[in-house]
Amino acid sequence: GQNIDQPTEMTATEGAIVQINCTYQTSGFNGLFWYQQHAGEAPTFLSYNVLDGLEEKGRFSSFLSRSKGYSYLLLKELQMKDSASYLCAVRGGAGKSTFGDGTTLTVKP
Amino acid sequence: SAVISQKPSRDICQRGTSLTIQCQVDSQVTMMFWYRQQPGQSLTLIATANQGSEATYESGFVIDKFPISRPNLTFSTLTVSNMSPEDSSIYLCSVEAAGTGPGELFFGEGSRLTVL
């Protein structure tokens, strides 16, 4: 089975940096994804890691350590619009993705 | 990428009735999934919609309650049968399509069902 853990809530200040952690235990691994979901909207893709290391994409970076079952999403230069839920998802066998419960990030001025 | 249209976007239903949700994709896709997102919670996979064969259901979900059709590579339906208030949720159609990375999921806007 799949077990994915991430913090429930985080708060940060506009302009700051925030790191959202995700740990996972899975029976299969074909990549780890981060999605952003604003209230009342569908999730949208942010980042993807399949190999160990850091993937950078503008203000967003994601890190993966497969041996530790650990990932983080790093958001820099936070903006008010970054207030959203951030979902960690592991793609396993048969192309199925399992999602963590999500981390609700609140950015304050 | 993929653009997904789902309907209805929302509905209020009576206990014991059934509702069918439609999902239309603007391109042919192999992998199509149905997720449920209950209020304040994350996404739970209901089933994988397989073209030309029966859907593959996850633990806790059964075909009698959530029958799924996938007549072609661009369309699928999910029916929520004999609804109860516990079925009040957002139901999301999702497809795996070419994007930034393999396995990236694209989602429809969701169908918000309220069962009275």
PDB file of C-alpha atoms in Angstrom, chain A:
ATOM      1  CA  GLY A   1       0.000   0.000   0.000  1.00  0.00           C
ATOM      2  CA  GLN A   2       0.875   3.666   0.021  1.00  0.00           C
ATOM      3  CA  ASN A   3       1.329   5.990   2.988  1.00  0.00           C
ATOM      4  CA  ILE A   4       2.089   9.642   2.432  1.00  0.00           C
ATOM      5  CA  ASP A   5       2.572  12.178   5.219  1.00  0.00           C
ATOM      6  CA  GLN A   6       2.785  15.946   5.012  1.00  0.00           C
ATOM      7  CA  PRO A   7       2.021  18.722   7.490  1.00  0.00           C
ATOM      8  CA  THR A   8      -1.584  19.830   7.658  1.00  0.00           C
ATOM      9  CA  GLU A   9      -1.016  23.575   7.778  1.00  0.00           C
ATOM     10  CA  MET A  10       1.780  26.090   7.396  1.00  0.00           C
ATOM     11  CA  THR A  11       1.917  29.853   7.605  1.00  0.00           C
ATOM     12  CA  ALA A  12       4.543  32.111   6.078  1.00  0.00           C
ATOM     13  CA  THR A  13       5.116  35.770   5.317  1.00  0.00           C
ATOM     14  CA  GLU A  14       5.010  37.362   1.904  1.00  0.00           C
ATOM     15  CA  GLY A  15       8.494  37.463   0.376  1.00  0.00           C
ATOM     16  CA  ALA A  16       9.803  34.656   2.583  1.00  0.00           C
ATOM     17  CA  ILE A  17      10.800  31.074   1.781  1.00  0.00           C
ATOM     18  CA  VAL A  18       8.808  28.046   2.899  1.00  0.00           C
ATOM     19  CA  GLN A  19       9.599  24.340   2.725  1.00  0.00           C
ATOM     20  CA  ILE A  20       6.830  21.753   2.703  1.00  0.00           C
ATOM     21  CA  ASN A  21       7.977  18.253   3.554  1.00  0.00           C
ATOM     22  CA  CYS A  22       6.543  14.951   2.398  1.00  0.00           C
ATOM     23  CA  THR A  23       7.487  11.467   3.522  1.00  0.00           C
ATOM     24  CA  TYR A  24       6.198   8.359   1.853  1.00  0.00           C
ATOM     25  CA  GLN A  25       6.159   4.597   2.129  1.00  0.00           C
ATOM     26  CA  THR A  26       5.037   2.917  -1.045  1.00  0.00           C
ATOM     27  CA  SER A  27       4.939  -0.509  -2.605  1.00  0.00           C
ATOM     28  CA  GLY A  28       5.949   0.924  -5.968  1.00  0.00           C
ATOM     29  CA  PHE A  29       7.563   4.137  -7.125  1.00  0.00           C
ATOM     30  CA  ASN A  30       7.421   5.788 -10.526  1.00  0.00           C
ATOM     31  CA  GLY A  31       7.828   9.398  -9.558  1.00  0.00           C
ATOM     32  CA  LEU A  32       6.808  11.959  -6.975  1.00  0.00           C
ATOM     33  CA  PHE A  33       4.646  14.907  -7.938  1.00  0.00           C
ATOM     34  CA  TRP A  34       3.621  18.128  -6.271  1.00  0.00           C
ATOM     35  CA  TYR A  35       0.311  19.754  -7.133  1.00  0.00           C
ATOM     36  CA  GLN A  36      -1.168  23.086  -6.125  1.00  0.00           C
ATOM     37  CA  GLN A  37      -4.862  23.409  -5.406  1.00  0.00           C
ATOM     38  CA  HIS A  38      -6.569  26.709  -4.754  1.00  0.00           C
ATOM     39  CA  ALA A  39      -9.838  26.605  -2.843  1.00  0.00           C
ATOM     40  CA  GLY A  40     -12.683  25.537  -5.077  1.00  0.00           C
ATOM     41  CA  GLU A  41     -10.428  24.667  -7.989  1.00  0.00           C
ATOM     42  CA  ALA A  42      -8.878  21.536  -9.444  1.00  0.00           C
ATOM     43  CA  PRO A  43      -5.272  20.589  -8.656  1.00  0.00           C
ATOM     44  CA  THR A  44      -2.604  21.767 -11.067  1.00  0.00           C
ATOM     45  CA  PHE A  45       0.837  20.291 -11.611  1.00  0.00           C
ATOM     46  CA  LEU A  46       3.843  22.000 -10.017  1.00  0.00           C
ATOM     47  CA  SER A  47       6.804  19.646 -10.135  1.00  0.00           C
ATOM     48  CA  TYR A  48       8.028  16.132 -10.722  1.00  0.00           C
ATOM     49  CA  ASN A  49      10.961  14.115  -9.383  1.00  0.00           C
ATOM     50  CA  VAL A  50      11.907  10.577 -10.286  1.00  0.00           C
ATOM     51  CA  LEU A  51      15.633  10.705  -9.552  1.00  0.00           C
ATOM     52  CA  ASP A  52      17.311  11.898  -6.376  1.00  0.00           C
ATOM     53  CA  GLY A  53      18.148  15.550  -6.235  1.00  0.00           C
ATOM     54  CA  LEU A  54      16.744  18.993  -6.718  1.00  0.00           C
ATOM     55  CA  GLU A  55      14.542  20.140  -9.571  1.00  0.00           C
ATOM     56  CA  GLU A  56      14.219  23.905  -9.916  1.00  0.00           C
ATOM     57  CA  LYS A  57      11.434  25.649 -11.729  1.00  0.00           C
ATOM     58  CA  GLY A  58      11.319  29.380 -11.212  1.00  0.00           C
ATOM     59  CA  ARG A  59      10.240  30.190  -7.650  1.00  0.00           C
ATOM     60  CA  PHE A  60       9.462  26.543  -6.983  1.00  0.00           C
ATOM     61  CA  SER A  61      11.931  23.728  -6.355  1.00  0.00           C
ATOM     62  CA  SER A  62      11.382  20.139  -5.378  1.00  0.00           C
ATOM     63  CA  PHE A  63      13.783  17.674  -3.841  1.00  0.00           C
ATOM     64  CA  LEU A  64      13.688  13.897  -3.686  1.00  0.00           C
ATOM     65  CA  SER A  65      15.578  11.260  -1.719  1.00  0.00           C
ATOM     66  CA  ARG A  66      14.307   7.835  -2.704  1.00  0.00           C
ATOM     67  CA  SER A  67      16.388   6.017  -0.095  1.00  0.00           C
ATOM     68  CA  LYS A  68      14.805   8.111   2.650  1.00  0.00           C
ATOM     69  CA  GLY A  69      11.323   8.212   1.164  1.00  0.00           C
ATOM     70  CA  TYR A  70      11.429  11.972   1.455  1.00  0.00           C
ATOM     71  CA  SER A  71      10.625  14.973  -0.662  1.00  0.00           C
ATOM     72  CA  TYR A  72      10.172  18.657  -0.121  1.00  0.00           C
ATOM     73  CA  LEU A  73       8.702  21.531  -2.065  1.00  0.00           C
ATOM     74  CA  LEU A  74      10.483  24.838  -1.661  1.00  0.00           C
ATOM     75  CA  LEU A  75       8.661  28.045  -2.456  1.00  0.00           C
ATOM     76  CA  LYS A  76      10.733  31.231  -2.685  1.00  0.00           C
ATOM     77  CA  GLU A  77       9.710  34.878  -2.742  1.00  0.00           C
ATOM     78  CA  LEU A  78       6.280  33.990  -1.487  1.00  0.00           C
ATOM     79  CA  GLN A  79       3.344  35.876  -2.908  1.00  0.00           C
ATOM     80  CA  MET A  80      -0.178  36.172  -1.572  1.00  0.00           C
ATOM     81  CA  LYS A  81      -1.421  34.103  -4.497  1.00  0.00           C
ATOM     82  CA  ASP A  82       0.667  31.178  -3.245  1.00  0.00           C
ATOM     83  CA  SER A  83      -1.903  30.653  -0.489  1.00  0.00           C
ATOM     84  CA  ALA A  84      -3.273  27.251  -1.457  1.00  0.00           C
ATOM     85  CA  SER A  85      -3.181  23.588  -0.629  1.00  0.00           C
ATOM     86  CA  TYR A  86      -0.073  21.697  -1.769  1.00  0.00           C
ATOM     87  CA  LEU A  87      -0.488  18.014  -2.488  1.00  0.00           C
ATOM     88  CA  CYS A  88       2.314  15.472  -2.524  1.00  0.00           C
ATOM     89  CA  ALA A  89       1.536  12.500  -4.764  1.00  0.00           C
ATOM     90  CA  VAL A  90       3.403   9.289  -5.508  1.00  0.00           C
ATOM     91  CA  ARG A  91       2.898   7.548  -8.815  1.00  0.00           C
ATOM     92  CA  GLY A  92       3.028   3.822  -8.300  1.00  0.00           C
ATOM     93  CA  GLY A  93       2.273   0.801 -10.383  1.00  0.00           C
ATOM     94  CA  ALA A  94      -0.278   0.790 -13.195  1.00  0.00           C
ATOM     95  CA  GLY A  95       0.108   4.560 -13.465  1.00  0.00           C
ATOM     96  CA  LYS A  96      -1.945   5.194 -10.340  1.00  0.00           C
ATOM     97  CA  SER A  97      -1.136   8.172  -8.160  1.00  0.00           C
ATOM     98  CA  THR A  98      -1.745   8.299  -4.424  1.00  0.00           C
ATOM     99  CA  PHE A  99      -2.108  11.693  -2.800  1.00  0.00           C
ATOM    100  CA  GLY A 100      -1.164  12.909   0.639  1.00  0.00           C
ATOM    101  CA  ASP A 101      -3.708  14.834   2.668  1.00  0.00           C
ATOM    102  CA  GLY A 102      -2.286  18.137   1.505  1.00  0.00           C
ATOM    103  CA  THR A 103      -0.660  21.073   3.255  1.00  0.00           C
ATOM    104  CA  THR A 104      -2.661  24.263   3.489  1.00  0.00           C
ATOM    105  CA  LEU A 105      -0.289  27.192   3.136  1.00  0.00           C
ATOM    106  CA  THR A 106      -1.372  30.646   4.263  1.00  0.00           C
ATOM    107  CA  VAL A 107       0.760  33.560   3.140  1.00  0.00           C
ATOM    108  CA  LYS A 108       0.394  36.653   5.286  1.00  0.00           C
ATOM    109  CA  PRO A 109       1.407  40.194   4.361  1.00  0.00           C
TER     110      PRO A 109
END
